PDB file of C-alpha atoms in Angstrom:
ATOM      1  CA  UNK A   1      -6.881   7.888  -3.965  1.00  0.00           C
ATOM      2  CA  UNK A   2      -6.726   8.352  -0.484  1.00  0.00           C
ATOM      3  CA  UNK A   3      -4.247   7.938   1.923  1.00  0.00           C
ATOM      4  CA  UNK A   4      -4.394   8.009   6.123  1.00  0.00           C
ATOM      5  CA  UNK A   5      -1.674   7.609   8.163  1.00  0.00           C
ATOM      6  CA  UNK A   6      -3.963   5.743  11.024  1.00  0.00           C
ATOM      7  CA  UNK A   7      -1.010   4.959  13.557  1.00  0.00           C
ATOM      8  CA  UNK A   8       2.823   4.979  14.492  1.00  0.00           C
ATOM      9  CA  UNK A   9       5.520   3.609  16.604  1.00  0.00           C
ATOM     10  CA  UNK A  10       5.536   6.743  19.106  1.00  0.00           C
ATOM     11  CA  UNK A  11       8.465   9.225  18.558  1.00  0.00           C
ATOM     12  CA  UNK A  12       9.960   6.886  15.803  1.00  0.00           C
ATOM     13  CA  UNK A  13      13.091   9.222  15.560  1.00  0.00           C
ATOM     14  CA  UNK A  14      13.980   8.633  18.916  1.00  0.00           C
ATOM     15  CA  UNK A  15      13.327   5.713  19.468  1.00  0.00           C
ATOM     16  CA  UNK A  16      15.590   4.179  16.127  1.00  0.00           C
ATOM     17  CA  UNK A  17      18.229   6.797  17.756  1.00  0.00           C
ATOM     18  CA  UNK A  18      17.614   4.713  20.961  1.00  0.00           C
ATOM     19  CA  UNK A  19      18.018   1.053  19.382  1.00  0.00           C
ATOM     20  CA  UNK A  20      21.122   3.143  17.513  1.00  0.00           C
ATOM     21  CA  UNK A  21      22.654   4.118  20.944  1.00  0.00           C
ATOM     22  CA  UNK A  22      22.544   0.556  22.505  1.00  0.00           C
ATOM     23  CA  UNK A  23      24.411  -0.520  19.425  1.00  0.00           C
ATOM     24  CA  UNK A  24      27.523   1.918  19.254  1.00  0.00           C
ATOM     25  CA  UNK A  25      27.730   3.114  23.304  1.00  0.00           C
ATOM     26  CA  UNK A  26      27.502   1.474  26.380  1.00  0.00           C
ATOM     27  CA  UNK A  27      24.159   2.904  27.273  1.00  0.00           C
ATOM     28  CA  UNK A  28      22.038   1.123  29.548  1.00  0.00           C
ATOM     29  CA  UNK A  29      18.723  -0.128  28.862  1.00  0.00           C
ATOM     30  CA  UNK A  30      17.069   2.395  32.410  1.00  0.00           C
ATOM     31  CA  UNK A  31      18.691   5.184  30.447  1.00  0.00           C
ATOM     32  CA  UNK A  32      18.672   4.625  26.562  1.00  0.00           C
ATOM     33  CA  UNK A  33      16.413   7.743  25.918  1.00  0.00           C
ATOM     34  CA  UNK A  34      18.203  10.039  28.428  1.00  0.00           C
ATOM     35  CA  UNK A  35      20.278  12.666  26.445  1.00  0.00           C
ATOM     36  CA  UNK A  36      18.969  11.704  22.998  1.00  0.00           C
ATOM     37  CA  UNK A  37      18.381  15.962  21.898  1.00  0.00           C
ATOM     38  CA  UNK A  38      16.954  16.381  18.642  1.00  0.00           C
ATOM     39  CA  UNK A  39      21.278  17.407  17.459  1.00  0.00           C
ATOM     40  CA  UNK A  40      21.949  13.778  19.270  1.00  0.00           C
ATOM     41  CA  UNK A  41      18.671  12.140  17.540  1.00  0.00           C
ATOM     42  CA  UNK A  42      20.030  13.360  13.827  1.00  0.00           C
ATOM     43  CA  UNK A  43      23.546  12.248  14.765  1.00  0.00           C
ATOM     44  CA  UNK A  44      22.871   8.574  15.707  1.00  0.00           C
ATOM     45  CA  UNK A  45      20.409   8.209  12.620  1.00  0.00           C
ATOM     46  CA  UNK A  46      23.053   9.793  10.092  1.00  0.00           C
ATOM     47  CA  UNK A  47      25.243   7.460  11.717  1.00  0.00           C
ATOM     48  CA  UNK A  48      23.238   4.104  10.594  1.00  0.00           C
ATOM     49  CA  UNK A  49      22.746   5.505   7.189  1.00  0.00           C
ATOM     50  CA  UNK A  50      26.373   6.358   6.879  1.00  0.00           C
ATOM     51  CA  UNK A  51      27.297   2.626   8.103  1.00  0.00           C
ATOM     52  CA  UNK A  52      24.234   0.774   6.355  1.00  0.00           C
ATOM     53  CA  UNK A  53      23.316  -0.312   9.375  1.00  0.00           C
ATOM     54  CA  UNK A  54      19.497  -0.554   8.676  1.00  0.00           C
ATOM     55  CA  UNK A  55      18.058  -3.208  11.162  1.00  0.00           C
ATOM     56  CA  UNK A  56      17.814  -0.903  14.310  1.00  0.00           C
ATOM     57  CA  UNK A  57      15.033   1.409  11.905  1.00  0.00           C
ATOM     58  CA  UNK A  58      12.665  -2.102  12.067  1.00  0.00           C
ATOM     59  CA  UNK A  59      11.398  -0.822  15.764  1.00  0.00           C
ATOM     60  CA  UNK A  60       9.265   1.964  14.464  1.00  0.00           C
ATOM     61  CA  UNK A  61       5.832   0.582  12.094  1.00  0.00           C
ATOM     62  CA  UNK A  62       3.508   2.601  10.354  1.00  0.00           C
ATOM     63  CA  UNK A  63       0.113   1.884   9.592  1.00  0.00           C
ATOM     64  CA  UNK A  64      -1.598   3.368   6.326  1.00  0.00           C
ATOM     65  CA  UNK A  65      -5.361   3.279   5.891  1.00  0.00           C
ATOM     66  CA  UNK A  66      -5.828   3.306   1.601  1.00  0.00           C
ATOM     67  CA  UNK A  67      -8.446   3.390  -0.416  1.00  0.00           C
ATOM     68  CA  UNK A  68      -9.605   4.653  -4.055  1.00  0.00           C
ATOM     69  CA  UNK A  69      -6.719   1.978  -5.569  1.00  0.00           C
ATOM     70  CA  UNK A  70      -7.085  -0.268  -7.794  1.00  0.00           C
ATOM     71  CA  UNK A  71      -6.801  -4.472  -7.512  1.00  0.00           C
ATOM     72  CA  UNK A  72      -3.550  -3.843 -10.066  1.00  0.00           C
ATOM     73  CA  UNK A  73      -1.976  -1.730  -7.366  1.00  0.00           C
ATOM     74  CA  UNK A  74      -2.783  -4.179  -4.973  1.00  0.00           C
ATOM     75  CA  UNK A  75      -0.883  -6.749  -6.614  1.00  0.00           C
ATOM     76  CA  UNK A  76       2.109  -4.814  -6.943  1.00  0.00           C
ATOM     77  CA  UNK A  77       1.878  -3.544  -3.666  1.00  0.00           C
ATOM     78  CA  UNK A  78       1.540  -6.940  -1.428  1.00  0.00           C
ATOM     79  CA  UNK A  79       5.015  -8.138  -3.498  1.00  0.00           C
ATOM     80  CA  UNK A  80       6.491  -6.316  -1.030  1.00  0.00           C
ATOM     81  CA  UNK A  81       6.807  -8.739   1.589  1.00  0.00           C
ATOM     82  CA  UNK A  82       8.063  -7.777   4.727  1.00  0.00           C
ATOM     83  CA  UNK A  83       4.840  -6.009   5.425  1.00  0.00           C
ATOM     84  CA  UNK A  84       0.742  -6.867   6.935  1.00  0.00           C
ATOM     85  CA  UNK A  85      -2.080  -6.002   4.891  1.00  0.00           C
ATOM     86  CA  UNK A  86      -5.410  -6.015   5.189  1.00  0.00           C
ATOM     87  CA  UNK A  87      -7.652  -6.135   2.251  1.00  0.00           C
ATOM     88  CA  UNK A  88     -11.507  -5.372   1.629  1.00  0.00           C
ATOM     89  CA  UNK A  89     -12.653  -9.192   0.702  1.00  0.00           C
ATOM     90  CA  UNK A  90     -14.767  -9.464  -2.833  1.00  0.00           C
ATOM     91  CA  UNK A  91     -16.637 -12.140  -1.710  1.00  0.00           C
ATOM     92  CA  UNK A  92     -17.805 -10.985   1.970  1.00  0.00           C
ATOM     93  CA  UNK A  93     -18.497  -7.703   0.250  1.00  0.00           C
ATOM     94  CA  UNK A  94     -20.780  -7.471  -3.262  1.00  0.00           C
ATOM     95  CA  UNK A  95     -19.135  -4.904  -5.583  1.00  0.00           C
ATOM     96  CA  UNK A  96     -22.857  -3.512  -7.078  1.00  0.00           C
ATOM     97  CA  UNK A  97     -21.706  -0.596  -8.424  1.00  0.00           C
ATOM     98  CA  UNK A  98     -18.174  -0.784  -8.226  1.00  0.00           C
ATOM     99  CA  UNK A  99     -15.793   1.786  -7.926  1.00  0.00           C
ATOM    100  CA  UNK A 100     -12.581   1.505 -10.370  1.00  0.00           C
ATOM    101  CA  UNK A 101      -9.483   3.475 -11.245  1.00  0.00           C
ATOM    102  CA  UNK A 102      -9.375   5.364 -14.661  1.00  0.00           C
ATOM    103  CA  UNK A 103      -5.251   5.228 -15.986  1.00  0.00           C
ATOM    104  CA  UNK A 104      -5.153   9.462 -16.902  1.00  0.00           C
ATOM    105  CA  UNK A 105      -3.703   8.572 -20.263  1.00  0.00           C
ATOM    106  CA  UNK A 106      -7.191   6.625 -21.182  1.00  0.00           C
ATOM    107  CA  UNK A 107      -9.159   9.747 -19.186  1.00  0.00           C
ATOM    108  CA  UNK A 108      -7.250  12.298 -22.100  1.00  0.00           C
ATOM    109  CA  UNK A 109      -8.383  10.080 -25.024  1.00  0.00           C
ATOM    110  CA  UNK A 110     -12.056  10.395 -25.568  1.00  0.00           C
ATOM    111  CA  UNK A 111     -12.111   7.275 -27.825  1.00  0.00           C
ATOM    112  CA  UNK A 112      -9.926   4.839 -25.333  1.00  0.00           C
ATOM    113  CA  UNK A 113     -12.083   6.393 -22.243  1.00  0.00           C
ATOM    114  CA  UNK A 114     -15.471   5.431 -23.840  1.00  0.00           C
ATOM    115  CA  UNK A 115     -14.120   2.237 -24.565  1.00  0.00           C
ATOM    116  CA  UNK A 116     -13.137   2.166 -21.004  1.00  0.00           C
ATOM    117  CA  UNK A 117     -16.393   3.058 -19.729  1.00  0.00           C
ATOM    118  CA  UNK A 118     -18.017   0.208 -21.771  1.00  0.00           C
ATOM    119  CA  UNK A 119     -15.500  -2.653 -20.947  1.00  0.00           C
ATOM    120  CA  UNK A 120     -16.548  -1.342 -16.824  1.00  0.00           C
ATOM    121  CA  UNK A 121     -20.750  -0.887 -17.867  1.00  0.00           C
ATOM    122  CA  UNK A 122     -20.146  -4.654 -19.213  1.00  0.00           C
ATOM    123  CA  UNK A 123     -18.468  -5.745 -15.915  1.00  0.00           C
ATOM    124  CA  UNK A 124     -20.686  -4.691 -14.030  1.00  0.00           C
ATOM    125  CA  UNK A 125     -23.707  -6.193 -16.310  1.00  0.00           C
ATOM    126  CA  UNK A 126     -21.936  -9.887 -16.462  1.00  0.00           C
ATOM    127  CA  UNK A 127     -21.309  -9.480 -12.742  1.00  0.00           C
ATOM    128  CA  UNK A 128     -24.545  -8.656 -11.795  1.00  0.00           C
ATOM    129  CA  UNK A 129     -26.278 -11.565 -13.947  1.00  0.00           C
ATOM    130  CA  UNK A 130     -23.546 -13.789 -12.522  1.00  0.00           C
ATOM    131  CA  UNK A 131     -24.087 -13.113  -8.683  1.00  0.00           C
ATOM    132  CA  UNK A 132     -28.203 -13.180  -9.169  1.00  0.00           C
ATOM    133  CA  UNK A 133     -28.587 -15.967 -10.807  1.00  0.00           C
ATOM    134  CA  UNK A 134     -26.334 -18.354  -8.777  1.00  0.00           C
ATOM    135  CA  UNK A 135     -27.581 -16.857  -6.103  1.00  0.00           C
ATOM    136  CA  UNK A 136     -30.962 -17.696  -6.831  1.00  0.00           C
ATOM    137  CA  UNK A 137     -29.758 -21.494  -7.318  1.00  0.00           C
ATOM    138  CA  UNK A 138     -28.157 -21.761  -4.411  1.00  0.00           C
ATOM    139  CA  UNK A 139     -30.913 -20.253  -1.635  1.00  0.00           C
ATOM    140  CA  UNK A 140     -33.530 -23.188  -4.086  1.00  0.00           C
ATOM    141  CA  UNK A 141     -31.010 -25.699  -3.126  1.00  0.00           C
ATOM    142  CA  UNK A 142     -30.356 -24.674   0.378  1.00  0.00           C
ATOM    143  CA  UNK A 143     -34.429 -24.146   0.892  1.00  0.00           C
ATOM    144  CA  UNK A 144     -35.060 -27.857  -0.462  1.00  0.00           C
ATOM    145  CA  UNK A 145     -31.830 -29.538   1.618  1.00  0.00           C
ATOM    146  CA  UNK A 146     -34.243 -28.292   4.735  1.00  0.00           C
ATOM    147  CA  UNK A 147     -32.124 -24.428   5.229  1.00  0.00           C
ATOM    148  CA  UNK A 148     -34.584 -21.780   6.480  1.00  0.00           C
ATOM    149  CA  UNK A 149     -34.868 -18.896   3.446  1.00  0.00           C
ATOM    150  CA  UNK A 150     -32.916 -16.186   5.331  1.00  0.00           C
ATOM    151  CA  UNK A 151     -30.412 -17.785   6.141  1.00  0.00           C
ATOM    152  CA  UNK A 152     -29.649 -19.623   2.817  1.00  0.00           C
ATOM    153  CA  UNK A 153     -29.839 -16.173   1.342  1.00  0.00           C
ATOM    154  CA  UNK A 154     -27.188 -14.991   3.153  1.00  0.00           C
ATOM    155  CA  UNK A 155     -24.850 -18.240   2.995  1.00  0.00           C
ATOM    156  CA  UNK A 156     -25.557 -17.949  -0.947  1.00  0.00           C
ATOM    157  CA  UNK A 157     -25.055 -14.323  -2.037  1.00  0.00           C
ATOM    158  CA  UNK A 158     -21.313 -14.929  -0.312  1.00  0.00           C
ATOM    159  CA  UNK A 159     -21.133 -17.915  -2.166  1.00  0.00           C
ATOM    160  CA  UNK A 160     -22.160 -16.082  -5.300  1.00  0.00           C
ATOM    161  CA  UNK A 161     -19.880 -12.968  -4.796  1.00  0.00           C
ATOM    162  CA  UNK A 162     -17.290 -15.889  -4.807  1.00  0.00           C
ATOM    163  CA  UNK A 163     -17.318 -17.087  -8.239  1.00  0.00           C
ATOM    164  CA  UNK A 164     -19.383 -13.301  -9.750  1.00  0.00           C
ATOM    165  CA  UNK A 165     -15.799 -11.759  -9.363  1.00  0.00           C
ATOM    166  CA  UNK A 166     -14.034 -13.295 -11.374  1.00  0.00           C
ATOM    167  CA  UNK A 167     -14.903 -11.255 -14.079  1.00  0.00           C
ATOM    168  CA  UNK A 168     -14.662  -8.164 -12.287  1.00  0.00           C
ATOM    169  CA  UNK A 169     -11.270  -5.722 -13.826  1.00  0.00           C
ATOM    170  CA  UNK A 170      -8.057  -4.769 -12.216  1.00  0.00           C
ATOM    171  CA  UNK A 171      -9.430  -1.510 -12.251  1.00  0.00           C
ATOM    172  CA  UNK A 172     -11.927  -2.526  -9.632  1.00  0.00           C
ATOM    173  CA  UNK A 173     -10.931  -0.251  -6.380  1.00  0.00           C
ATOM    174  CA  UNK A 174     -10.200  -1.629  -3.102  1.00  0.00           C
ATOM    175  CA  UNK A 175      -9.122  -0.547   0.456  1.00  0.00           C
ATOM    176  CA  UNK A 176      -6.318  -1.580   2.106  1.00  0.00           C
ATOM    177  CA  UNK A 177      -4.930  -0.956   5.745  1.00  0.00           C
ATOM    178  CA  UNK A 178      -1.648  -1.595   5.343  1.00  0.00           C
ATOM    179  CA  UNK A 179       1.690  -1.818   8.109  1.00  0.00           C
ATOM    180  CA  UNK A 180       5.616  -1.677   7.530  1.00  0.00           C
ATOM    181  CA  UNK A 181       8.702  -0.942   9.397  1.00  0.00           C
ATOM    182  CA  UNK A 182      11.178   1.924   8.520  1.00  0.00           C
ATOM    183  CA  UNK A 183      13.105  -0.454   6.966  1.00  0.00           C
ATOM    184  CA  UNK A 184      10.907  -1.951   4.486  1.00  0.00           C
ATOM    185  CA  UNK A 185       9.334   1.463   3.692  1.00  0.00           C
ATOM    186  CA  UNK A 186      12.881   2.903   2.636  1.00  0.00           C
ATOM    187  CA  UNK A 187      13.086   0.193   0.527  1.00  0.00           C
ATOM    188  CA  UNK A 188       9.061   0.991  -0.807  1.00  0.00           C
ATOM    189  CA  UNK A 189      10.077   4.516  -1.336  1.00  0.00           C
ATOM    190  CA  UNK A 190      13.682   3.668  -3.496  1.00  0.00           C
ATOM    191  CA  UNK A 191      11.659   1.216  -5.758  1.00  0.00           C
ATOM    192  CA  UNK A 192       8.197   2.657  -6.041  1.00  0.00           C
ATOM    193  CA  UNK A 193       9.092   7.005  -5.986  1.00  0.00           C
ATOM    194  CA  UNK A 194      11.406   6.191  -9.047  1.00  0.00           C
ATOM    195  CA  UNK A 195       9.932   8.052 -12.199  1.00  0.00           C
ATOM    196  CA  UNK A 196       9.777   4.366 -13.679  1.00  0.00           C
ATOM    197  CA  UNK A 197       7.528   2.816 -11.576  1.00  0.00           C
ATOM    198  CA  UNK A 198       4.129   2.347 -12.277  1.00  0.00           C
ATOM    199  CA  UNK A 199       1.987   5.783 -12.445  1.00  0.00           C
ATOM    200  CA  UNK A 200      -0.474   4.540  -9.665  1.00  0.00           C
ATOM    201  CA  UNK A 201       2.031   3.076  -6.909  1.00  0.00           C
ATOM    202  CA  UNK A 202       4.336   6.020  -7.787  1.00  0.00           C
ATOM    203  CA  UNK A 203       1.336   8.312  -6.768  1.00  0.00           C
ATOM    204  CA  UNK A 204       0.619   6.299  -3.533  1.00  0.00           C
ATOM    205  CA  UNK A 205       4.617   6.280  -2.336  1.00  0.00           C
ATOM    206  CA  UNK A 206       4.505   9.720  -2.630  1.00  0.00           C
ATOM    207  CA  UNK A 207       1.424  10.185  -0.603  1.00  0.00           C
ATOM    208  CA  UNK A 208       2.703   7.851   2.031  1.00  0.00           C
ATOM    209  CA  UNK A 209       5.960   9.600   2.178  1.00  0.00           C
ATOM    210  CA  UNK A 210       5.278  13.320   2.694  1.00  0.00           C
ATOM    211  CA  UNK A 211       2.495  11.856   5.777  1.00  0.00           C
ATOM    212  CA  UNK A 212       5.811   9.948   7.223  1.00  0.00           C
ATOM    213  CA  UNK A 213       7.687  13.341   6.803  1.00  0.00           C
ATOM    214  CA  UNK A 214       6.021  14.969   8.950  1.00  0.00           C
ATOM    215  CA  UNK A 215       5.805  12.451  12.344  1.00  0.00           C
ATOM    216  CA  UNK A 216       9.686  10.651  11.529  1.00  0.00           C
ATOM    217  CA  UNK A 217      11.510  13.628   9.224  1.00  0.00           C
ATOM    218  CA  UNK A 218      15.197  12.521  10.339  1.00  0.00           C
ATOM    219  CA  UNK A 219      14.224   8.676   9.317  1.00  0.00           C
ATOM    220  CA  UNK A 220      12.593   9.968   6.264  1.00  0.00           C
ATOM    221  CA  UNK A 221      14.895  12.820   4.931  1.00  0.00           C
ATOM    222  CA  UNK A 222      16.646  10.536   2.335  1.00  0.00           C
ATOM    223  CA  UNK A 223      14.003   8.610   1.401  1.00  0.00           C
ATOM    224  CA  UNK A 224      12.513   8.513  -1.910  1.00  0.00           C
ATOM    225  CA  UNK A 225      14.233   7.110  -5.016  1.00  0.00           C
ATOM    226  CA  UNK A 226      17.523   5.679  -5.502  1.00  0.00           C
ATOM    227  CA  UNK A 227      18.932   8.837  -7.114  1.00  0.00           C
ATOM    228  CA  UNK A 228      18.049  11.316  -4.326  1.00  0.00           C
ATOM    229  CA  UNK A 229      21.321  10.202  -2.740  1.00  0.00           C
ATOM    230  CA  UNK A 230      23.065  10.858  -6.091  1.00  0.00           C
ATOM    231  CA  UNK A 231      23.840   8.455  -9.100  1.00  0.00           C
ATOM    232  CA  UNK A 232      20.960   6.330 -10.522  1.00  0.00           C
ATOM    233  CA  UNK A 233      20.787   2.733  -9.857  1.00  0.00           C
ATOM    234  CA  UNK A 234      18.854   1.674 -12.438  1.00  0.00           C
ATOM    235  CA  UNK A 235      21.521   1.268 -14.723  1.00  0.00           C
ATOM    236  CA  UNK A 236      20.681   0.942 -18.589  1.00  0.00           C
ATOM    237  CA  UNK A 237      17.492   1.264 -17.820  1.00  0.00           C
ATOM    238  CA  UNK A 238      17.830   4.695 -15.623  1.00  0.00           C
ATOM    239  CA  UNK A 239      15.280   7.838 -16.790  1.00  0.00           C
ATOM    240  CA  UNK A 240      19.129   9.938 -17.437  1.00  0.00           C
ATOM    241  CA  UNK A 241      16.724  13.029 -15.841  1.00  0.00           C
ATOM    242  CA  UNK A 242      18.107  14.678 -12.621  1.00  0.00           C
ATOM    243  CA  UNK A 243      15.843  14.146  -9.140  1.00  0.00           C
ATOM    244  CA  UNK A 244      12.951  15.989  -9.268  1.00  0.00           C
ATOM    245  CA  UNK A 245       9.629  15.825  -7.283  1.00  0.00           C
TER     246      UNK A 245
END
């Protein structure tokens, strides 16, 4: 897995502090920044936490270049709505070769990881038989409806990659640039840092996390799962182990 922090709402602390100040002092819009010292900064943003006030944190976005994930994380990940994502497309590109995700418990299991390997070798075998041979059909069709040979090629390997990947696995990798606000990322980081969430997107919230901590550490101090700030809220179904990272 790897994980980029390409770009960021410049001095996102300050800024929220900013959108903060207009809210709760009569500040003026020539002057919202003037005075805001890092002591000032803190104060405003433990102010909105305090008060749940979490709208004024949707004016700083971060973008996150991913890639080395698998199409399972994807899914999970893009339920998370309030976000843009970019993803690499299956059929503009041909997955010969494909990359894909090994799950650590089937890597420490010598039996389950060579069945692993096989179910991928097997993939990649029907995949490859599917995309050449309806790609072959379609450039014969193309050629006879009057298309010249190069091009059909290249309209029918897309329209092969279309239909070959179906069979590929959720353990097929993908990359994925990927935007959210403040906001939605607090929200990321209570569901998806939680021991119980799913081993991969656990892994990638963490990696997004410590890059945020470093360019926004007042909006990001608190962030992680729901029981950093204390009780669990997971109820019934809580881990009953105490915070740790």
């Amino acid at each position: 897995m790897k994980v980029e922090l390409l770009s960021h709402t410049p001095n996102p602390d300050k800024l929220v502090a900013a959108a903060a100040k207009l809210c709760y002092s009569a500040a003026e819009i020539d002057n919202i920044l003037e005075g805001l010292t890092p002591d000032k900064t803190e104060s405003f943003l433990t102010r909105l936490v305090d008060l749940g006030h979490e709208s004024p944190m949707e004016h700083a976005s971060f973008t996150f270049g991913i890639e080395g994930v698998s199409r399972a994380l994807l899914a999970q990940f893009t339920r998370h709505r309030i976000a843009s994502f970019s993803v690499q497309s299956q059929r503009y590109v041909g997955m010969e070769g494909f990359e894909f995700v090994t799950p650590p418990e089937i890597a420490a299991d010598p039996t389950a990881h060579k069945t692993f390997l096989d179910a991928m070798a097997s993939a990649q075998t029907a995949y490859d038989t599917l995309r050449d041979s309806l790609t072959a059909r379609y450039v014969a069709e193309m050629v006879t409806d009057g298309t010249e040979e190069a091009a059909a090629k290249r309209t029918a390997v897309k329209k092969a990659n279309e239909d070959a990947r179906f069979v590929l696995p959720n353990a097929a990798t993908t990359k994925i640039v990927a935007t959210m606000n403040t906001r939605s990322l607090l929200n990321f980081f209570h569901l998806r840092c939680c021991r119980r969430a799913q081993w991969e997107i656990n892994a990638l919230a963490w990696e997004m996390l410590d890059s945020l901590r470093e360019v926004a550490p007042l909006l990001f101090k608190l962030a992680g799962p729901g029981c950093i700030k204390g009780r669990c809220p997971e109820g019934e179904m809580s881990c009953r182990q105490p915070y740790k990272r």
